[in-house]
XYZ file of C-alpha atoms in Angstrom:
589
model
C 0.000 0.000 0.000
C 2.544 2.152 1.018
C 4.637 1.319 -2.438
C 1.579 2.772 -4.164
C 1.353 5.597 -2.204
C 5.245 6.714 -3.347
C 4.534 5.910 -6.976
C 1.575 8.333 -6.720
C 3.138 11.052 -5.105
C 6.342 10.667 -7.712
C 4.134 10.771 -10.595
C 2.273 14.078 -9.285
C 5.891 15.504 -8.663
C 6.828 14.492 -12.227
C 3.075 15.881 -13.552
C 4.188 18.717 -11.571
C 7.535 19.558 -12.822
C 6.736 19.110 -16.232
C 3.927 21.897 -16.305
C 5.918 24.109 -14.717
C 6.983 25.522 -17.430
C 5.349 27.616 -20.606
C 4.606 25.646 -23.547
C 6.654 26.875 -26.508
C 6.986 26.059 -30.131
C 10.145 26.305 -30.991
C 12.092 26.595 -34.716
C 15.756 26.201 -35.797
C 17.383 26.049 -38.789
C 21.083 24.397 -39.813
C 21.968 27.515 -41.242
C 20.496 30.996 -42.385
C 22.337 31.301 -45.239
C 22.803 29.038 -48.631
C 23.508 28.557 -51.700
C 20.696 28.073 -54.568
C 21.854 24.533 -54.882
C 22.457 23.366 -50.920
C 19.986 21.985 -48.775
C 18.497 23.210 -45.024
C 17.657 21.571 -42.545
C 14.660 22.776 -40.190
C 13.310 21.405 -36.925
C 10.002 22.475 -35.100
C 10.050 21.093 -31.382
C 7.330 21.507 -28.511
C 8.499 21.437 -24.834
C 5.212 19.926 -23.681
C 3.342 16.708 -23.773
C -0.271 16.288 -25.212
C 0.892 18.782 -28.287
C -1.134 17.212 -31.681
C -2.271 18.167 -35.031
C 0.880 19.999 -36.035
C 0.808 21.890 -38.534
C 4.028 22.655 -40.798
C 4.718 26.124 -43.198
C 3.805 25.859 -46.768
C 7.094 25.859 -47.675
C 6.144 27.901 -50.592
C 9.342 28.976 -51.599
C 11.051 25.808 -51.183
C 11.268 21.959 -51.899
C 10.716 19.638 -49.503
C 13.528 17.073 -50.042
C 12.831 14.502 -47.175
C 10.084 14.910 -43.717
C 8.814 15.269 -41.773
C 11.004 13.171 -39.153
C 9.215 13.000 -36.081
C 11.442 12.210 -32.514
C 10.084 12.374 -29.043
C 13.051 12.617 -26.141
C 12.428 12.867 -21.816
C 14.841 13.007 -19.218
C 14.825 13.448 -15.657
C 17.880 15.440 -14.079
C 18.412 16.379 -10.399
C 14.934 16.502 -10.173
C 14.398 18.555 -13.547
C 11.843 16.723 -16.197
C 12.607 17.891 -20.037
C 10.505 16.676 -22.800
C 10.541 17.528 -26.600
C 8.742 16.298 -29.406
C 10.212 17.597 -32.694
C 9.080 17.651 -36.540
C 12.132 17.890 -38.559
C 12.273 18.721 -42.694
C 14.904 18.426 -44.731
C 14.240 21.600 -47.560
C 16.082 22.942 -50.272
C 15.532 26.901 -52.053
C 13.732 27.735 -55.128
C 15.127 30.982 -55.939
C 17.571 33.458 -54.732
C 16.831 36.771 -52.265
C 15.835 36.418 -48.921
C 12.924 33.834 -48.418
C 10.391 34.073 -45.597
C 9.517 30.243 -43.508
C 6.438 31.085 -42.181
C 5.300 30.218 -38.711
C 4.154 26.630 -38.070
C 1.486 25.730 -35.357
C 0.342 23.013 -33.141
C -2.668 22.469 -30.627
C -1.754 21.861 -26.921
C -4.847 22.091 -24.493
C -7.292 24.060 -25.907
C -5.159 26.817 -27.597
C -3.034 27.103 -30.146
C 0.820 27.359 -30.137
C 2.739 28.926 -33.179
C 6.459 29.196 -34.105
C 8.456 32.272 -35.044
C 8.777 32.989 -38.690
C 12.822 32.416 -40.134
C 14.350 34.456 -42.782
C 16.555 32.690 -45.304
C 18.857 34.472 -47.222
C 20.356 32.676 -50.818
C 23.154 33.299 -52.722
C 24.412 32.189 -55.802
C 25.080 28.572 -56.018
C 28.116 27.134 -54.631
C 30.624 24.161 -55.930
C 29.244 21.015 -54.332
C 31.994 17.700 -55.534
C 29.446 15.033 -57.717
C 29.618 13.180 -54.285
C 28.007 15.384 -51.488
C 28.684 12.653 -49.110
C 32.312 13.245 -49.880
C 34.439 13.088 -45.918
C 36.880 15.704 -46.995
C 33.975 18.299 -48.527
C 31.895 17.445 -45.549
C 35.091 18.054 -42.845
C 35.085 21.053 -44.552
C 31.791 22.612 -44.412
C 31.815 21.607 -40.694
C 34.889 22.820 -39.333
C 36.326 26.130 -39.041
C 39.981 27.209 -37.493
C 38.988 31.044 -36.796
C 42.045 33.857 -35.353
C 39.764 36.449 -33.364
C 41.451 39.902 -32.752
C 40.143 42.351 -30.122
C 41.789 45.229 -32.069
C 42.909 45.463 -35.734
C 44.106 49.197 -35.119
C 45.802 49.527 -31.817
C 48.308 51.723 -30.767
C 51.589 51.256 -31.338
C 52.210 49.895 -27.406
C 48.131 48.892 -27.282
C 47.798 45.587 -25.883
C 45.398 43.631 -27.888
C 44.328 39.922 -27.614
C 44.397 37.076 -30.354
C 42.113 33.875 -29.797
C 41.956 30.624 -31.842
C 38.954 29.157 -32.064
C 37.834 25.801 -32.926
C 34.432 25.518 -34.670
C 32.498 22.170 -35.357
C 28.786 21.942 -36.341
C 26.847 18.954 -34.608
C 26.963 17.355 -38.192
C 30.164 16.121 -36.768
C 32.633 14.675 -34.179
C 36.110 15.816 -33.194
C 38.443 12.895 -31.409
C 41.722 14.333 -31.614
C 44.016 17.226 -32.387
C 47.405 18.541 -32.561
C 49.278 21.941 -33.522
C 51.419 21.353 -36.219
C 52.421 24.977 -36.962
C 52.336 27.455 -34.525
C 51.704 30.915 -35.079
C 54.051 33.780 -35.646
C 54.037 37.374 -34.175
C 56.653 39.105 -35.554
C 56.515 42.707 -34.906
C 55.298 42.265 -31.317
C 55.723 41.452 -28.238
C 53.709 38.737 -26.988
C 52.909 36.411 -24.277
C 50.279 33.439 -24.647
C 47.839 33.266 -22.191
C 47.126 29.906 -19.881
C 43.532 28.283 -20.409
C 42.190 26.790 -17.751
C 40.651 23.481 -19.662
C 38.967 23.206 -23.265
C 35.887 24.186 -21.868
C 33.024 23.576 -25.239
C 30.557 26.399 -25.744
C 27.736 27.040 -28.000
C 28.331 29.755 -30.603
C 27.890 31.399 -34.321
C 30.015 31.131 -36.943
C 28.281 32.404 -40.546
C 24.924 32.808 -38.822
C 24.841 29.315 -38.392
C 24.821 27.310 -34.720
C 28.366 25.533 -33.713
C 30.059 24.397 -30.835
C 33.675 25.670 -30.369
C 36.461 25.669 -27.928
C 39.239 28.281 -27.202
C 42.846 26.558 -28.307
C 45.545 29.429 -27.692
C 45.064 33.114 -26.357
C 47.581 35.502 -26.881
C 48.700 38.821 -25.944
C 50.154 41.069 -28.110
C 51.926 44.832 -28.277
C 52.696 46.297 -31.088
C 56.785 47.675 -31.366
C 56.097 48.959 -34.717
C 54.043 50.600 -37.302
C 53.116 49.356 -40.860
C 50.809 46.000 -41.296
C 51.953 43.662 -38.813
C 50.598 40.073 -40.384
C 49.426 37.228 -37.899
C 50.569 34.167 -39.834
C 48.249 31.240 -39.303
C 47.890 28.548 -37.014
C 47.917 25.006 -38.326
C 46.232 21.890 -37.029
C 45.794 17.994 -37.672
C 42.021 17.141 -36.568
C 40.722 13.478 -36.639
C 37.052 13.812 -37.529
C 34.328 11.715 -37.195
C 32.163 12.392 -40.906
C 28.841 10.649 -41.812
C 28.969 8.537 -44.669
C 25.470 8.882 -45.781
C 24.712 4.744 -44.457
C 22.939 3.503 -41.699
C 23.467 0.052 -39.858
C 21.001 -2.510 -39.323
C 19.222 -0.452 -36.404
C 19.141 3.140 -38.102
C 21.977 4.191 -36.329
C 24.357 6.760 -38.737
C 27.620 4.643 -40.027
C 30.246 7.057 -39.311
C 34.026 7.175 -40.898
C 37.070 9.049 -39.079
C 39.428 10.944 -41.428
C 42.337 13.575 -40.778
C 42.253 16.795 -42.519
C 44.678 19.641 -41.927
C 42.637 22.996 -40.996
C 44.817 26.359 -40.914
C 43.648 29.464 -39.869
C 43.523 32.698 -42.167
C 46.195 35.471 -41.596
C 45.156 38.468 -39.501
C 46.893 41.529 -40.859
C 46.950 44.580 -37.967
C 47.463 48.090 -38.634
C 49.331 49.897 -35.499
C 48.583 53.692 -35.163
C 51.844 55.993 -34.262
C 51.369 57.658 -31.251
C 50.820 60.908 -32.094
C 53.254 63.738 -32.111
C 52.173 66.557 -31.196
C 51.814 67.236 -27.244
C 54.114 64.458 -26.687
C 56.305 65.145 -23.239
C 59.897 64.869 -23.638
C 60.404 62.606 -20.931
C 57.964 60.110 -22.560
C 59.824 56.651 -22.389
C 57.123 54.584 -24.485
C 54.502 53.610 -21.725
C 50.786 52.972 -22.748
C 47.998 52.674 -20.881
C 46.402 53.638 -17.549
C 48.700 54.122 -14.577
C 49.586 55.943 -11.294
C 52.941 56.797 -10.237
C 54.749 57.798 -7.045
C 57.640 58.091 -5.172
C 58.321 57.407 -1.627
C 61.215 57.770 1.005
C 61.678 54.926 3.711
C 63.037 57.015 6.169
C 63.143 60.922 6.497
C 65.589 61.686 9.378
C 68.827 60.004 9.217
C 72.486 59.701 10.772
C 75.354 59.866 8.422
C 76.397 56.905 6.526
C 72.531 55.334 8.056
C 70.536 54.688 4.821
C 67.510 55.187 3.190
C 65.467 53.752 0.200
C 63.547 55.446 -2.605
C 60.830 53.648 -4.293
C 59.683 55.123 -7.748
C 56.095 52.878 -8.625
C 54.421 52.337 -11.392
C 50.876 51.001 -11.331
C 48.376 49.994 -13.712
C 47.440 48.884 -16.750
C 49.104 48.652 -19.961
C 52.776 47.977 -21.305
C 54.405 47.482 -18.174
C 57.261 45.403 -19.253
C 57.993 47.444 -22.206
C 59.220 51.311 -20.977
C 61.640 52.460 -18.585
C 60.952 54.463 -15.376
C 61.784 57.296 -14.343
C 65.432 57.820 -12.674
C 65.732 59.681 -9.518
C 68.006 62.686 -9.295
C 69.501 63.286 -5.966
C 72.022 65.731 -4.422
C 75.727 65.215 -4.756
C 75.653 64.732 -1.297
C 73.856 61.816 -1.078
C 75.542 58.989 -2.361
C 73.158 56.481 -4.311
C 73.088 53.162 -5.807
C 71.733 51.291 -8.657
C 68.127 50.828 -8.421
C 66.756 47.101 -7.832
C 63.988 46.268 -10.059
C 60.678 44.688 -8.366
C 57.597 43.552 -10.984
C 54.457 42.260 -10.196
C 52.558 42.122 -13.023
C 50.074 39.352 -14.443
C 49.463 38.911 -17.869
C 45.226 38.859 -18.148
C 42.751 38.559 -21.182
C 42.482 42.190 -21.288
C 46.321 43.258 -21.134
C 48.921 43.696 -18.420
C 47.998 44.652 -15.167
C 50.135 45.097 -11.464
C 52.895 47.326 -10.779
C 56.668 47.893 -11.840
C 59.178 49.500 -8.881
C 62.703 50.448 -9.079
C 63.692 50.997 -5.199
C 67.092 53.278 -4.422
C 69.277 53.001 -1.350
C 70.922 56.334 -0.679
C 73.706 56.769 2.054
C 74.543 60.557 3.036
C 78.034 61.945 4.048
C 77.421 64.682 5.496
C 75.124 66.430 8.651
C 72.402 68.677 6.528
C 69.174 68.643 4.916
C 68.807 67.842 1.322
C 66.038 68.370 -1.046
C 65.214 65.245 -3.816
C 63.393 67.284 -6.832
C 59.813 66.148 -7.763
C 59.672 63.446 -10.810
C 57.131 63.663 -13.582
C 56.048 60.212 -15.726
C 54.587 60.786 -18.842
C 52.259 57.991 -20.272
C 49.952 58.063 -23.452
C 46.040 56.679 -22.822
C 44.581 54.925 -25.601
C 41.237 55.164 -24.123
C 41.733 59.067 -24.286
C 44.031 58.940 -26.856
C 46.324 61.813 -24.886
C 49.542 61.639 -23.227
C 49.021 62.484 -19.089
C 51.533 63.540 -16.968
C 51.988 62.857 -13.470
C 54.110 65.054 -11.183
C 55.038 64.368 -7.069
C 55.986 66.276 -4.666
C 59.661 67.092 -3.419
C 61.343 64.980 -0.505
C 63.660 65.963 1.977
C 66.086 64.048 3.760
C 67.944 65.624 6.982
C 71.041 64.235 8.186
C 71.069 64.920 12.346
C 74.108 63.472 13.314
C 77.443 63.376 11.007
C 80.558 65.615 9.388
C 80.148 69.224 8.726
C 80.069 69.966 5.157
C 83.456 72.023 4.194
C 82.957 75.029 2.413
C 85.445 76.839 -0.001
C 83.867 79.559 -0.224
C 84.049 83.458 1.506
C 82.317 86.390 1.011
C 83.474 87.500 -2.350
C 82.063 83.848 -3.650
C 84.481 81.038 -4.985
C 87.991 82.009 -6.781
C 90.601 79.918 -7.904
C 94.560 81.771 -7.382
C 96.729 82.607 -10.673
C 100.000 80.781 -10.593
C 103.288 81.967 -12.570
C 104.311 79.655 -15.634
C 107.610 78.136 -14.360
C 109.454 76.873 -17.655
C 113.030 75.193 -17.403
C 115.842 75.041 -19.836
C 114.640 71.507 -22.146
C 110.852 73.386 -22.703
C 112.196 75.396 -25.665
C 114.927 75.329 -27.868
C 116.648 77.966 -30.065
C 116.351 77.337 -34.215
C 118.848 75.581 -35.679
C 120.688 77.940 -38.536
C 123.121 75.512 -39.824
C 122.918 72.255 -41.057
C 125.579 69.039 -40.840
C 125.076 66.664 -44.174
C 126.856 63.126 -44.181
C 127.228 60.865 -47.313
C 125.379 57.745 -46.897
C 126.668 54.856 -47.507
C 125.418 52.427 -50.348
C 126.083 48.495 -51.478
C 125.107 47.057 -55.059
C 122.528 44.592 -54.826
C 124.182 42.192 -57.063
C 126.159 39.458 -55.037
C 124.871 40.584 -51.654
C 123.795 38.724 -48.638
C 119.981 39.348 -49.437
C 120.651 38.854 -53.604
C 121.510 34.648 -52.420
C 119.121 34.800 -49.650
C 116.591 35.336 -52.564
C 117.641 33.115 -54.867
C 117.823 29.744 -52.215
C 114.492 30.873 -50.807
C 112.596 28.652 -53.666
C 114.573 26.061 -52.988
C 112.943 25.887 -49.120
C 109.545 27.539 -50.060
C 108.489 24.732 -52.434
C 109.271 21.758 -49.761
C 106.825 24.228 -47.482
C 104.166 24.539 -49.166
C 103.859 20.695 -50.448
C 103.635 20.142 -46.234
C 101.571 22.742 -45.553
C 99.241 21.466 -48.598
C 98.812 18.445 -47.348
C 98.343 19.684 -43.670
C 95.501 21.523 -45.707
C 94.135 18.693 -47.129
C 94.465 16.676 -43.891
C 92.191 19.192 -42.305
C 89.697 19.389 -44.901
C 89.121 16.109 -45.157
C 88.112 15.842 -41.050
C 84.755 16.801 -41.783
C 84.031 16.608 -37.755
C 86.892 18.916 -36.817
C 86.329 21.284 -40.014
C 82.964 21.897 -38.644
C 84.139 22.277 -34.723
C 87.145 24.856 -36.010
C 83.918 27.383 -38.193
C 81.500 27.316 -35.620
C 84.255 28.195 -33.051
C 85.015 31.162 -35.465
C 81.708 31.715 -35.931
C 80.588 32.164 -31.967
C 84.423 34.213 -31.626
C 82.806 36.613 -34.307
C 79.212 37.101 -32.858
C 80.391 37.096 -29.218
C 83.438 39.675 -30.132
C 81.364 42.901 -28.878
C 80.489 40.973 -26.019
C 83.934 40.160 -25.253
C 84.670 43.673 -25.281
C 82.019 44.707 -22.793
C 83.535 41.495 -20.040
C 83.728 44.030 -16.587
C 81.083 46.273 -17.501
C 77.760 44.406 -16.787
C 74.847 45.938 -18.054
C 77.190 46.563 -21.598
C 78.311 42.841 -21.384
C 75.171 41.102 -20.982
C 73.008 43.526 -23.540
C 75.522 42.488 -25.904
C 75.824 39.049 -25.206
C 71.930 38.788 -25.503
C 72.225 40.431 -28.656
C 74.770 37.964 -30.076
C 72.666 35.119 -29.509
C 69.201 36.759 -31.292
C 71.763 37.464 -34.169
C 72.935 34.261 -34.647
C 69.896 32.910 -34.443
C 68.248 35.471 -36.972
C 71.060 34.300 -39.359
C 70.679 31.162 -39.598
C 67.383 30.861 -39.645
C 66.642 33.642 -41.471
C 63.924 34.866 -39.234
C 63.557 37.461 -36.632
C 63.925 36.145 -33.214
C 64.270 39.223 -31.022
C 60.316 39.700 -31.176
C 60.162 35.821 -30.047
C 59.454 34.723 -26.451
C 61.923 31.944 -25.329
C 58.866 29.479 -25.390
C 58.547 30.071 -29.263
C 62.643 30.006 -29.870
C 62.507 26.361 -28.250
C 59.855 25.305 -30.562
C 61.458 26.829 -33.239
C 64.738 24.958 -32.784
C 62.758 21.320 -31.823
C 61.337 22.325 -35.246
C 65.390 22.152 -36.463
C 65.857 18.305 -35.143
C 68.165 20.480 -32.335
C 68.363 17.708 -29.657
C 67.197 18.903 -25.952
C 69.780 19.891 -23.948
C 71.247 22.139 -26.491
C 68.449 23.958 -26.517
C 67.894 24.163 -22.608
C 71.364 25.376 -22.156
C 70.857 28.038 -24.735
C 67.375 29.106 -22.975
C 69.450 29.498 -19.623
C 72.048 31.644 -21.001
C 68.670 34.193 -22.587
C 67.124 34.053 -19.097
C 70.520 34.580 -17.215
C 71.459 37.692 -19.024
C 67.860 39.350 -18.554
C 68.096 38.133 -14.351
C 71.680 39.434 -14.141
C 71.319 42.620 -15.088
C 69.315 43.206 -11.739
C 71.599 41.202 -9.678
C 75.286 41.614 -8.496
C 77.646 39.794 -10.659
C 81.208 39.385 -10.726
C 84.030 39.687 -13.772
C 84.766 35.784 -13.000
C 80.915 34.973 -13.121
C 80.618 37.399 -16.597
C 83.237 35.409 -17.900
C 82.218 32.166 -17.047
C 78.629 33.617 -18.980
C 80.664 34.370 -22.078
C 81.913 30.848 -22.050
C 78.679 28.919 -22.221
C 77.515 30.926 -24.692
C 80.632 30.283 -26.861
C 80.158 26.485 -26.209
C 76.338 27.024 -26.731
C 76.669 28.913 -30.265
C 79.211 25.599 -31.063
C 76.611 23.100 -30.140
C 73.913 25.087 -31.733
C 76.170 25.441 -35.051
C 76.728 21.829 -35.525
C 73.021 20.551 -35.903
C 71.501 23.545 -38.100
């Protein structure tokens, strides 16, 4: 009895649930646009149960090709009943323009429910292969590799985003995929952006209804002006396409295939900031930002120091501009600045804060005024440069050395001294003049006349050894090779070399000799590359792996030492793996 009683009371919750919710007739189409000679498919569905007598369009400006296909679906999720009963039609265009589906209808209860009419716009006909059922014309019609760009006119110094999209109709299954060509962004700086999972989401593409997923985000700066092409993306996608056959219980045969999909190029046009109103003290920052400077401490004791922090905050090119350097008195002795970033790399640009922070040590008992600094940046948003200003610091010494002065009343002077010559400073002119005959030998029977004529007789023995030391040489292919690229890394690394004892010169240098080695023999330019893309690039060139982690190290070393204290042996030990790595590197491209 009781079993009875819980199937009732299930059955009203399930009656329940079901009417909840407004009965609706609803419509969709495969696609809203066609050619004269494609087909469209159409489906009518009802949320409701006890819908009958439907009722489809005329269809007066089209053919129906196969329906209608009737389909009845319910489920029951966390407690949530769905039903549909669909009509579906299989249709194909009479003429071109845009052609009207008008509304279909169906009774439910003791009204009437009707669809929403659907405009259908056709175009000339397209080129369908004499075998629509074709795998590689239907992968094609299906799938779409798409590049989205937030911004095809930025700013040069605009951070904009680029986003690869995957798009697959429901006409078709994806099972697997792989990047076989990533893309290029040369011209700016970049930096992908992580995806957290291939989430799929419902979306257009063409008017039409797809699914798609998000593959690779980037985000990119323009360094330059001109059109700045995107090349494509390319991809390897299994797909599963139907093959127009059914099995023995209706059930669509399918066949997988792969197909290579690339997407099209993106060209962007960068805007020059413009010229006039531009600060002079405008290093190349874009965006939104605040900027100030603080002192740690205001009172001090001589040789007691003190820090300076200059901050940058915002939004924008934060990576990509220098900040402004602090002027102090004489007085005040100060060091290089250390260089503090916290910045994150988001979907819509650079965000966080950039801070160089000064330790100053004063001498001498005083106080000392540190002038107010201006930054300059230009806003896109505004599209105007804005200039901040801050106030003047002082610092006062308490406790320390007087400051000597050399001065007195009258101001500073500086006390004339007599010229004191001695006797060897200047001479007298010579009026006379001594002439000796030189002596001279004929050439004929002399020491260097035989010299010259036995020197054959040694110079041909020579050279028939030093050929064949030649020859020797050239035919060790392995040490032939070793001997160029050690030439080779001598002659890129030589201005490095030069710098060894001056850091930030040395490793500048030494940073540039590897991006223009690399741009040589590749023929591409790598100093708008992230290191990510420069390892791909050289897995790309069968360069095995440690090679190209060692070379990676050296790039990220010279950008970390030039914040860091390093010494001539470390600088030098630096210019050595990069010698070796340039050799390594020179013997597999």
């Amino acid at each position: 009895m009781q079993l009875k009683l819980y199937i009732c009371i299930f059955i009203s919750l399930l009656t329940f649930t079901a009417f909840a919710q407004d009965a609706e007739l609803s419509v969709d189409v495969s696609k809203n646009k066609l050619g004269l000679n494609q087909r469209l498919r159409i489906e009518f569905s009802i949320n409701k149960q006890g819908a009958d007598n439907f009722t489809p369009p005329s269809f007066r400006e089209f053919k129906v090709i196969q329906g209608p296909s009737q389909s009845v679906s319910q489920s029951w999720i966390n407690g949530k009943v769905t039903f549909s009963q669909s009509y579906t039609y299989i249709i194909e265009p009479k003429r071109k323009g845009e052609l009207i589906i008008e509304a279909a209808s169906i009774k439910y209860n003791s009204g009437i429910l009707n669809s929403k009419m659907m405009k259908i716009i056709v175009v000339d006909p397209i080129d369908i292969p004499e075998n629509p059922n074709d795998p590689d014309y239907i992968a094609q019609q299906n799938i779409h590799l798409v590049a989205e760009v937030s911004k095809s006119q930025p700013f040069v110094g605009e951070g904009i985003y680029v986003e690869y999209r995957l798009y697959v109709s429901e006409n078709v299954s994806v099972y697997d995929t792989s990047v076989t060509e990533a893309p290029q962004y040369n011209g700016f700086w970049n930096q992908e952006i992580k995806i957290d999972g291939f989430s799929v989401k419902p979306g257009k593409y063409n008017n039409e209804n797809y699914r798609y997923i998000v593959l690779h985000k980037a985000l990119l700066i323009p360094t330059k002006t001109g059109n700045l092409t995107i090349d494509p993306m390319k991809m390897d996608i299994v797909i599963g396409v139907p093959t127009g056959r059914a099995d023995f219980f209706g059930n669509v045969i399918t066949r997988n295939i792969r197909k290579e999909f690339a997407s099209a190029k993106k060209v962007i046009n960068p805007k020059s900031l413009p010229f006039d109103g531009k600060p002079e003290n405008f290093t190349g920052a874009v965006g939104n930002f605040s900027f100030d400077v603080s002192l740690s401490k205001n009172d001090l004791k001589a040789n007691e120091s003190s820090q300076i922090k200059v901050t940058v905050s915002g939004k924008g090119n934060l990576k990509l501009f220098e900040l402004p350097v602090i002027e102090t008195p004489a007085e005040l002795e100060k060091y290089q600045p250390e260089r503090k970033e916290n910045v994150n790399v988001e979907p819509d640009g650079i965000s966080g804060s950039v801070t160089d922070t000064y330790t100053i040590v004063p001498q001498y008992k005083g106080k000392y005024k540190i002038p107010n600094t201006t930054f300059s940046y230009f806003n896109p948003i505004k599209e105007k440069y804005e200039t901040i200003a801050t106030n003047d610091l002082y610092v006062e010494v308490l406790e320390g050395k007087e400051l000597a002065s050399n001065s007195n009343n009258n101001g500073n002077y500086i006390q004339k001294q007599d010229v004191v010559s001695t006797g060897n400073n200047f001479r007298y002119i010579a009026t006379n003049s001594n002439f000796e005959t030189k002596e001279s030998s004929d050439f004929y029977k002399s020491n260097l006349f035989y010299l010259l004529l036995l020197l054959p007789l040694f110079a041909i023995p020579v050279g028939i050894i030093i050929a064949k030391n030649n020859e020797k040489r050239n035919s060790d292919v392995i040490g032939r090779k070793q001997r160029k690229a050690e030439r080779l890394a001598k002659k890129y690394l030589s201005e490095a070399q030069k710098q060894l004892g001056k850091k930030e010169a040395f490793y500048e240098a030494l940073e540039r000799a590897l991006h223009n080695y690399l741009k040589a023999k590749l023929s591409i330019e790598i100093a708008d590359i992230s290191k990510e893309n420069i390892a791909q690039i050289l897995e790309q060139k069968k360069v095995d792996a440690p090679t190209i982690h060692q070379f990676i190290d050296v790039l990220k070393a010279s950008d970390f030492a030039r914040y860091t204290p390093i010494t001539n042996t470390e600088m030098k030990e630096e210019f050595e793996r990069a010698k070796q790595v340039i050799v390594q590197l020179d013997k597999q491209l």
